[in-house]
XYZ file of C-alpha atoms in Angstrom:
588
model
C -15.902 15.665 -21.859
C -17.966 18.561 -21.316
C -18.268 19.811 -24.529
C -19.609 16.686 -26.016
C -22.784 16.628 -23.125
C -23.442 20.137 -24.136
C -23.028 18.962 -27.982
C -25.802 16.489 -26.902
C -28.219 19.314 -24.906
C -28.190 21.126 -28.089
C -29.110 18.600 -30.114
C -32.100 17.165 -27.931
C -33.351 20.542 -27.798
C -33.381 21.236 -31.539
C -35.460 17.968 -31.869
C -37.392 18.909 -29.056
C -37.453 22.279 -31.730
C -38.570 20.862 -34.914
C -41.109 19.154 -33.163
C -43.340 21.460 -31.714
C -43.086 23.749 -34.799
C -44.685 20.889 -37.052
C -47.077 20.175 -34.402
C -47.651 24.123 -34.665
C -47.948 24.280 -38.653
C -50.515 21.490 -38.622
C -52.200 22.482 -36.027
C -53.026 26.104 -37.158
C -53.573 24.832 -40.943
C -56.929 22.910 -40.360
C -57.912 25.926 -38.395
C -57.355 28.480 -40.335
C -59.392 26.845 -43.399
C -62.630 27.220 -42.328
C -62.027 30.795 -41.304
C -60.787 31.782 -44.735
C -63.438 29.867 -46.280
C -65.894 32.507 -43.675
C -64.148 35.430 -45.242
C -64.193 34.474 -48.256
C -68.183 35.978 -48.490
C -68.835 39.722 -48.307
C -70.763 41.405 -45.436
C -72.299 44.516 -45.056
C -70.164 46.087 -47.590
C -67.104 45.881 -45.806
C -64.164 46.446 -47.952
C -62.543 43.634 -48.585
C -58.089 42.769 -48.217
C -57.134 42.565 -51.926
C -55.678 38.900 -50.946
C -58.797 37.791 -49.832
C -59.755 37.703 -53.434
C -57.641 34.999 -54.019
C -58.014 31.087 -53.428
C -56.467 29.988 -49.651
C -54.119 27.361 -52.193
C -53.952 30.527 -54.951
C -51.960 33.411 -52.443
C -50.327 32.995 -49.038
C -52.011 34.687 -46.243
C -49.156 36.439 -43.302
C -50.742 36.906 -39.433
C -49.016 37.181 -36.397
C -49.088 33.237 -36.105
C -48.049 32.817 -39.442
C -45.249 34.384 -38.912
C -44.160 33.197 -35.714
C -44.173 30.289 -36.891
C -41.596 31.044 -39.650
C -39.082 32.535 -37.052
C -39.502 29.404 -34.969
C -39.272 27.798 -38.234
C -35.633 30.222 -38.692
C -34.595 29.714 -35.283
C -34.215 25.506 -35.911
C -32.596 25.647 -39.153
C -29.976 28.016 -36.893
C -29.813 25.658 -33.853
C -29.144 22.553 -36.888
C -26.589 24.729 -38.333
C -24.817 25.446 -34.981
C -25.157 21.498 -34.404
C -22.992 21.310 -37.134
C -21.078 23.407 -36.608
C -20.382 22.273 -32.557
C -19.962 18.852 -33.915
C -16.908 20.257 -35.175
C -15.785 21.344 -32.608
C -15.661 18.043 -30.262
C -13.847 16.445 -33.356
C -10.991 19.185 -32.989
C -11.524 19.598 -29.192
C -10.734 15.441 -29.703
C -7.888 14.978 -31.886
C -6.105 18.243 -29.538
C -7.096 16.056 -26.857
C -5.381 12.752 -27.843
C -2.460 15.643 -29.147
C -1.830 16.348 -25.812
C -2.181 12.952 -23.922
C 0.452 11.311 -26.740
C 3.218 14.637 -25.415
C 2.354 13.909 -21.864
C 3.000 10.377 -22.582
C 5.784 11.777 -24.228
C 7.209 13.799 -21.876
C 6.803 11.324 -18.927
C 8.517 8.889 -20.786
C 11.533 11.621 -21.146
C 11.341 12.481 -17.218
C 11.451 8.691 -16.694
C 14.645 8.392 -18.284
C 15.926 11.679 -17.093
C 16.188 10.182 -13.820
C 17.542 6.862 -14.821
C 21.248 6.430 -14.014
C 23.379 2.565 -14.594
C 22.854 0.242 -11.851
C 26.888 0.027 -11.789
C 27.227 3.809 -9.972
C 25.727 1.014 -7.322
C 27.429 -1.907 -7.560
C 30.811 -0.357 -6.882
C 30.265 0.667 -4.499
C 30.219 -2.906 -2.770
C 33.788 -3.725 -4.144
C 34.925 -2.002 -0.828
C 32.391 -3.555 1.313
C 32.950 -7.184 0.279
C 36.808 -6.539 0.886
C 36.869 -5.731 4.323
C 34.030 -8.039 5.211
C 35.548 -10.876 4.202
C 39.394 -9.523 5.584
C 37.531 -9.267 8.644
C 35.848 -13.096 8.522
C 38.720 -14.268 7.301
C 37.870 -15.477 4.837
C 38.667 -15.319 1.010
C 35.721 -13.535 -1.669
C 35.657 -12.779 -4.994
C 32.476 -9.972 -6.034
C 31.335 -10.690 -9.551
C 29.635 -7.791 -11.428
C 27.590 -7.790 -14.601
C 24.403 -6.143 -15.516
C 26.018 -3.039 -14.739
C 24.305 -0.743 -17.762
C 21.568 -1.464 -17.002
C 19.537 1.915 -15.108
C 16.976 2.399 -12.909
C 15.513 5.183 -11.067
C 18.117 7.257 -8.961
C 15.198 7.287 -5.907
C 15.352 3.378 -6.217
C 19.103 2.990 -6.393
C 19.498 4.966 -3.025
C 17.332 3.244 -1.003
C 18.416 0.350 -2.226
C 22.003 1.018 -0.735
C 21.078 -0.527 2.444
C 19.312 -3.721 1.700
C 21.307 -5.177 -0.871
C 24.663 -4.548 1.804
C 23.012 -6.434 3.890
C 22.325 -9.399 1.437
C 26.281 -9.033 0.745
C 27.441 -8.869 4.467
C 24.912 -12.001 5.385
C 26.389 -13.853 2.849
C 29.677 -13.140 3.841
C 29.115 -13.810 7.319
C 27.023 -16.323 7.097
C 26.392 -18.120 4.251
C 30.274 -18.588 2.643
C 32.785 -20.695 4.340
C 36.445 -20.844 5.718
C 39.013 -21.691 3.192
C 39.510 -24.612 5.053
C 36.262 -25.417 5.431
C 35.820 -25.334 1.752
C 39.262 -27.192 0.737
C 37.438 -29.888 3.245
C 34.423 -29.984 1.336
C 36.171 -30.353 -2.240
C 35.344 -26.460 -3.175
C 37.396 -23.487 -4.674
C 39.392 -21.997 -1.364
C 37.687 -18.852 -2.651
C 34.554 -17.466 -2.517
C 32.198 -16.294 -4.871
C 29.441 -13.219 -4.725
C 27.727 -12.439 -8.028
C 25.968 -9.109 -7.946
C 23.722 -9.014 -10.934
C 21.095 -6.716 -13.067
C 18.857 -7.305 -15.339
C 15.828 -5.425 -17.051
C 12.748 -7.499 -18.516
C 9.445 -5.530 -19.382
C 9.058 -2.519 -17.021
C 10.506 -4.290 -14.119
C 14.428 -4.565 -12.923
C 15.923 -7.742 -11.159
C 18.174 -7.982 -8.991
C 20.344 -11.112 -7.311
C 22.984 -11.795 -5.051
C 24.180 -15.082 -5.054
C 27.088 -17.260 -3.560
C 28.694 -20.138 -3.843
C 28.787 -20.852 0.204
C 27.329 -23.574 2.511
C 23.373 -23.127 1.821
C 20.180 -21.697 4.473
C 19.263 -25.212 7.086
C 15.831 -24.973 5.951
C 15.468 -27.377 9.201
C 17.537 -24.734 11.545
C 14.971 -21.921 10.405
C 12.461 -24.278 11.399
C 13.314 -25.046 14.446
C 14.213 -20.982 14.948
C 10.592 -20.504 14.622
C 9.270 -22.676 16.812
C 11.637 -21.572 19.135
C 10.197 -17.841 18.899
C 6.880 -18.335 18.956
C 6.148 -18.195 15.265
C 4.387 -20.895 14.630
C 3.088 -23.653 15.867
C 4.224 -27.860 15.350
C 1.236 -28.143 13.914
C 1.444 -24.711 11.157
C 5.043 -26.180 10.287
C 3.785 -29.530 9.346
C 1.751 -28.138 6.196
C 4.338 -25.922 5.217
C 6.265 -26.890 2.288
C 10.019 -26.064 2.168
C 9.039 -22.434 0.021
C 7.516 -21.941 2.467
C 9.778 -22.470 5.677
C 12.516 -20.882 3.801
C 10.465 -17.790 3.988
C 9.606 -17.652 7.768
C 13.757 -15.783 7.586
C 12.140 -12.633 6.896
C 9.800 -12.083 9.747
C 11.654 -9.999 12.755
C 13.337 -11.713 15.110
C 14.180 -14.375 14.135
C 18.096 -15.951 13.952
C 19.535 -18.644 13.338
C 23.266 -18.298 14.991
C 23.965 -20.187 18.037
C 25.394 -16.540 18.931
C 24.697 -12.583 18.971
C 28.160 -10.847 17.862
C 28.103 -7.533 16.234
C 27.622 -9.100 12.880
C 25.152 -11.692 13.216
C 22.645 -13.239 15.479
C 20.484 -11.042 16.385
C 17.417 -11.782 13.975
C 17.217 -7.829 12.544
C 18.040 -7.020 8.943
C 15.752 -9.829 6.111
C 12.335 -8.284 7.768
C 13.625 -5.138 7.612
C 15.022 -5.846 3.659
C 11.885 -7.219 2.748
C 9.822 -4.066 3.990
C 12.219 -1.099 2.106
C 11.781 -3.943 -0.679
C 7.477 -3.544 -0.697
C 7.754 0.066 0.150
C 9.620 0.265 -3.472
C 7.064 -1.996 -4.941
C 8.830 -4.514 -5.379
C 9.262 -8.580 -4.197
C 12.110 -10.978 -2.636
C 12.016 -14.353 -3.389
C 15.144 -16.863 -1.818
C 16.340 -19.640 -3.352
C 18.700 -22.089 -1.717
C 20.858 -25.269 -2.110
C 22.346 -27.219 0.651
C 26.512 -26.821 0.684
C 26.172 -25.302 -3.295
C 24.537 -21.431 -2.245
C 22.036 -19.313 -2.150
C 20.003 -16.477 -4.404
C 18.266 -13.847 -3.705
C 16.306 -12.617 -6.268
C 14.758 -8.898 -6.439
C 11.569 -7.605 -8.844
C 11.470 -3.474 -8.872
C 10.111 -1.431 -10.620
C 12.119 0.546 -13.416
C 11.021 4.326 -11.687
C 9.247 5.030 -8.556
C 8.318 8.164 -9.457
C 5.237 7.058 -11.903
C 3.056 4.440 -10.725
C 0.253 2.063 -12.326
C -2.596 1.862 -9.663
C -5.800 0.863 -9.504
C -8.458 3.074 -7.987
C -10.818 1.672 -5.176
C -13.294 3.381 -2.740
C -13.097 2.941 0.184
C -16.129 4.652 2.578
C -15.457 8.541 1.768
C -11.531 7.311 0.435
C -9.886 6.699 -3.397
C -7.231 4.978 -2.456
C -4.410 3.525 -5.006
C -3.946 0.335 -5.361
C -0.055 -0.853 -7.824
C -1.344 -2.317 -10.536
C 1.927 -4.904 -10.210
C 0.541 -6.156 -6.763
C -3.275 -6.968 -8.121
C -2.877 -11.112 -9.270
C -7.445 -10.632 -9.424
C -10.322 -8.399 -9.150
C -13.722 -9.882 -8.241
C -17.396 -10.087 -6.897
C -18.864 -11.846 -4.780
C -22.210 -11.978 -2.714
C -21.610 -11.702 1.262
C -23.112 -16.128 1.049
C -19.695 -17.326 -0.922
C -17.463 -15.544 1.920
C -16.275 -18.024 4.563
C -15.322 -18.373 8.420
C -12.752 -20.387 9.026
C -10.929 -20.677 12.386
C -12.384 -16.642 12.949
C -11.050 -15.758 9.350
C -13.157 -14.468 6.807
C -11.964 -16.325 3.632
C -13.216 -16.155 0.094
C -12.087 -18.727 -2.765
C -10.197 -17.718 -4.955
C -9.264 -19.825 -8.183
C -9.659 -23.354 -6.028
C -7.733 -21.442 -3.056
C -9.259 -19.788 0.579
C -8.083 -16.443 0.719
C -7.898 -14.607 3.895
C -10.377 -11.311 3.268
C -9.794 -7.925 4.829
C -12.100 -5.854 4.880
C -10.396 -2.428 4.273
C -13.201 0.178 5.412
C -13.134 -2.062 9.494
C -9.176 -1.831 9.332
C -8.838 1.408 7.985
C -11.598 3.318 10.408
C -13.423 4.112 7.418
C -16.781 3.760 8.283
C -19.320 1.359 7.191
C -19.320 -0.425 4.210
C -21.583 0.718 1.290
C -24.611 -1.905 1.380
C -24.931 -3.743 -2.186
C -25.981 -6.759 -3.390
C -22.130 -7.855 -4.795
C -19.033 -7.954 -2.542
C -15.740 -5.819 -4.314
C -12.849 -7.356 -3.818
C -9.567 -7.081 -4.818
C -6.760 -9.703 -4.869
C -3.551 -8.620 -3.845
C -0.143 -10.992 -4.231
C 2.173 -10.466 -0.986
C 5.190 -12.533 -1.834
C 3.735 -16.079 -2.390
C 1.178 -15.442 -0.200
C -2.479 -13.775 -1.431
C -4.941 -11.488 0.358
C -7.819 -10.246 -0.603
C -9.220 -6.702 -0.159
C -12.996 -6.112 0.460
C -13.531 -2.061 -1.440
C -16.825 -0.334 -1.907
C -16.025 0.155 -5.075
C -13.986 -0.273 -8.045
C -12.892 2.766 -10.373
C -10.526 2.794 -13.136
C -6.514 2.283 -14.127
C -4.813 5.594 -13.549
C -0.838 6.358 -13.849
C 0.150 8.532 -11.336
C 2.681 10.781 -9.935
C 3.745 9.110 -6.933
C 5.310 11.347 -3.926
C 6.402 10.166 -0.644
C 5.424 10.264 2.444
C 8.327 11.674 4.717
C 9.412 11.521 7.822
C 6.659 12.455 9.659
C 4.095 10.124 8.393
C 6.842 7.437 7.356
C 5.363 4.095 8.038
C 1.888 5.448 9.138
C -0.623 3.026 8.076
C 0.004 0.663 5.353
C 0.543 3.242 2.835
C 3.822 4.103 1.160
C 3.391 6.869 -0.855
C 0.845 9.341 -2.055
C -0.081 11.456 -5.179
C -1.898 14.546 -5.709
C -5.086 14.123 -7.540
C -6.452 16.719 -10.261
C -9.460 18.787 -7.183
C -5.572 18.919 -5.168
C -6.513 16.138 -2.840
C -4.289 13.447 -1.658
C -4.472 10.022 -2.671
C -2.544 7.377 -0.780
C -1.186 4.926 -2.152
C -1.733 1.364 -0.219
C 1.634 -1.325 0.803
C 0.061 -5.098 0.482
C 2.440 -6.349 2.340
C 2.006 -3.549 5.523
C -1.684 -4.177 4.332
C -0.833 -7.823 5.616
C 1.145 -7.769 8.350
C -1.872 -4.981 9.950
C -4.397 -7.857 8.607
C -2.633 -10.580 10.494
C -2.940 -8.527 14.112
C -6.610 -7.838 13.610
C -6.825 -11.221 13.186
C -5.712 -11.827 16.710
C -9.134 -9.268 17.759
C -12.005 -9.039 18.402
C -10.839 -9.341 22.171
C -7.323 -7.732 21.387
C -4.507 -7.934 23.686
C -2.261 -5.822 21.446
C -4.356 -3.727 18.977
C -2.350 -2.531 15.807
C -1.717 1.480 17.049
C -4.562 3.313 18.490
C -6.267 3.297 22.238
C -6.000 -0.211 23.054
C -9.478 -2.083 24.238
C -8.432 -1.919 28.224
C -8.691 1.789 28.621
C -12.025 2.301 30.439
C -12.657 0.446 33.263
C -11.746 -3.763 33.933
C -11.933 -6.062 36.739
C -8.713 -7.742 35.049
C -6.194 -7.092 38.382
C -3.539 -8.269 35.662
C -0.228 -5.924 35.325
C -0.389 -3.624 32.457
C 2.396 -3.322 30.291
C 2.388 -1.157 27.331
C 4.532 -1.470 25.052
C 5.953 1.155 22.712
C 7.020 0.277 19.207
C 5.800 1.604 15.312
C 6.922 -1.837 13.875
C 3.334 -4.203 13.593
C 5.581 -7.281 13.891
C 7.225 -6.254 16.849
C 3.907 -5.409 18.533
C 2.573 -9.259 17.962
C 5.453 -10.733 18.600
C 6.759 -9.008 21.876
C 3.470 -8.512 22.546
C 2.276 -12.240 22.578
C 5.303 -13.033 24.741
C 4.266 -11.206 27.362
C 0.305 -12.032 27.090
C 1.901 -15.752 27.447
C 3.784 -15.050 30.459
C 0.400 -13.288 31.935
C 0.752 -9.647 31.304
C -2.141 -7.474 29.836
C -1.061 -5.340 27.057
C -1.279 -2.283 26.251
C 0.046 -1.437 22.424
C 1.008 1.846 21.096
C 2.811 2.344 17.509
C 4.689 6.089 18.488
C 5.746 7.784 22.144
C 2.458 10.255 21.159
C -0.066 7.933 21.314
C 1.868 6.303 24.253
C 1.972 9.935 26.098
C -2.120 9.282 25.090
C -2.672 6.148 26.562
C -0.744 6.682 29.457
C -3.195 9.327 30.895
C -6.870 7.478 30.796
C -4.893 3.615 31.526
C -3.225 2.391 34.665
C 0.502 0.677 33.941
C 2.740 -0.888 35.257
C 5.618 -1.140 33.322
C 6.774 0.957 29.622
C 9.038 -1.173 28.049
C 9.525 1.357 24.326
C 11.635 1.268 21.089
C 13.546 4.487 20.620
C 13.914 5.163 16.925
C 9.531 5.906 15.812
C 7.826 8.601 14.354
C 6.197 12.376 16.097
C 7.537 11.419 19.908
C 10.943 8.621 19.544
C 11.877 6.873 21.721
C 14.264 9.073 24.356
C 11.404 11.924 23.804
C 9.285 9.297 25.669
C 11.631 9.088 28.705
C 12.329 12.499 28.805
C 8.593 13.180 28.762
C 7.537 10.591 31.707
C 10.254 11.606 33.793
C 9.471 15.294 34.341
C 5.805 13.835 34.950
C 5.047 13.833 38.779
C 2.611 10.564 38.129
C 4.816 8.798 35.955
C 7.974 9.467 37.034
C 8.397 6.228 38.758
C 7.136 3.899 36.221
C 9.380 1.036 35.156
C 11.069 1.584 32.076
C 12.215 -0.717 29.889
C 14.138 0.182 26.621
C 13.961 -2.979 24.016
C 15.826 -1.576 20.611
C 18.319 -3.130 17.869
C 20.148 -0.064 19.176
C 23.143 -1.561 21.261
C 25.768 0.993 20.604
C 27.341 2.993 23.706
C 26.312 6.297 22.624
C 22.496 4.769 22.176
C 23.060 2.960 25.774
C 24.759 6.128 27.661
C 22.189 8.858 26.419
C 19.369 6.258 27.929
C 21.513 6.207 30.835
C 21.510 9.546 31.613
C 17.674 10.060 30.996
C 17.216 7.448 34.110
C 16.983 4.276 32.091
C 18.425 1.305 34.143
C 16.801 -1.396 32.040
C 18.590 -1.538 27.914
C 17.766 -4.823 26.298
C 18.868 -5.732 22.778
C 17.104 -7.054 20.319
C 16.346 -10.302 19.864
C 14.393 -11.069 23.185
C 15.431 -13.972 25.374
C 12.129 -14.385 26.102
C 12.470 -16.875 29.499
C 14.899 -14.055 30.918
C 13.224 -10.876 29.584
C 9.772 -11.344 31.071
C 11.264 -12.639 34.157
C 12.630 -9.201 34.064
C 9.129 -7.600 33.409
C 7.627 -9.690 36.168
C 10.310 -8.266 38.951
C 8.852 -4.124 37.871
C 5.637 -5.026 38.250
C 6.001 -7.070 40.876
C 4.118 -10.085 40.027
C 5.858 -13.556 39.417
C 5.397 -14.399 35.524
C 3.448 -17.353 34.793
C 6.413 -20.133 33.559
C 7.498 -19.824 29.606
C 7.232 -23.436 27.766
């Protein structure tokens, strides 16, 4: 603290003055002895001062030098006294600071407890949903609830309604068998869904368990292969748990047909994203013929978060401590490149490495003999993030980014720091998605956002499709589909980004989502129809919103092609080819 630094400086100054006085007195005394002897000899009849009749050791004499030395000595003594008083004040301030810290902790605890509500309020909403869902599906389902008294942050409760509701509906529509099928299998004719909550340490655990047919892992693997998410070689290296995690990929579905309740392949990826943005994790366990369990781990509160501060370029960012596996420093020689992806060995396994300064565009990394790395947990996968400096652990008050910045970069929140600046909180799962897309570059077909590398002059005569979607995963998946069909792909993160790129990039077809930050899909379509240069540009809406109201508004704005997710690759690329005036490459 500054008071302690001032005390140290005062002590150092007092020590220097004491040393100077001692040296001065020593030198002065050695010069005064001969002078005194000379003055003791009478001469020329001059009057001799009364004091001079005494020898040097018999009587003290005081001239200007003596007075100066005495005054400096007194000042040194005063400084010593001030130093003692200052040390006492430092002890008092330190004690007061400790008291303030304890009071702050108590206040923080009171605020946290004030935000807590019983999870039973959330579970109470599902009784009706289960009854209606079961009746609609022609099944008999009983809802059992436990842990209703467990308390959670009210903000988490509100944001977990959608994810839990999706898991419950999934259990009814996909997991639970019909009464006839259950009787044939020797099960009770009525199925059971368990909703549970438990508080362990600083975390809340939620469970959604059904006693249905379980998840067919082979069907999941086949669906992932069919959709192009994974190659047979990569699939052969995955264990059952890794294959099961593929259900969280966007667009993946094992349903045989698309209905209002199932088959679109949307939902599970949204569940994981929402849980991750709350600083939580989700895992799934299943047994064929016995049922499925989804287990969600969440922080007790999102108002106050324990974070690790890191420096990247000129920015200080926060990383949730709950997501930090370890922190290491490695030499550049320990970083290896495997298949074009940089990796570093952590605890005996190769972990993908991402340079945050490059990924976030924050300037060059500070030079140094060692590279500081934060190893992050992103579900069951580890990710090594290289930073410029590891700073300190700290508790911060986290604020949401709001609707305009939600989904902006790999960030889940922000905190106002002491100097009035803003420190952004990294979301490990979004960071993993961004790094996965960045790994497809350096000659990118699709970028994670921002301008496309092909914005300038190019000799590539392939038709260019502008893909507009705020989801990194969708841009990667659909963009890869179009690339395989022989199209050149430019990617935009929202309508505003798309309008900027269209000013420079010749485009044959625009494929756009509807729900996006800044400029949404409807606004983009309207703006394009108003400009003479883009009025006749073919537009395809690609969205999960397949309701009549959404389709009607798009038709009113002049859109002729409206495609609901998930996409049938063959028909989709055929449509794009017809609009671009070219025949797409054959899709395997």
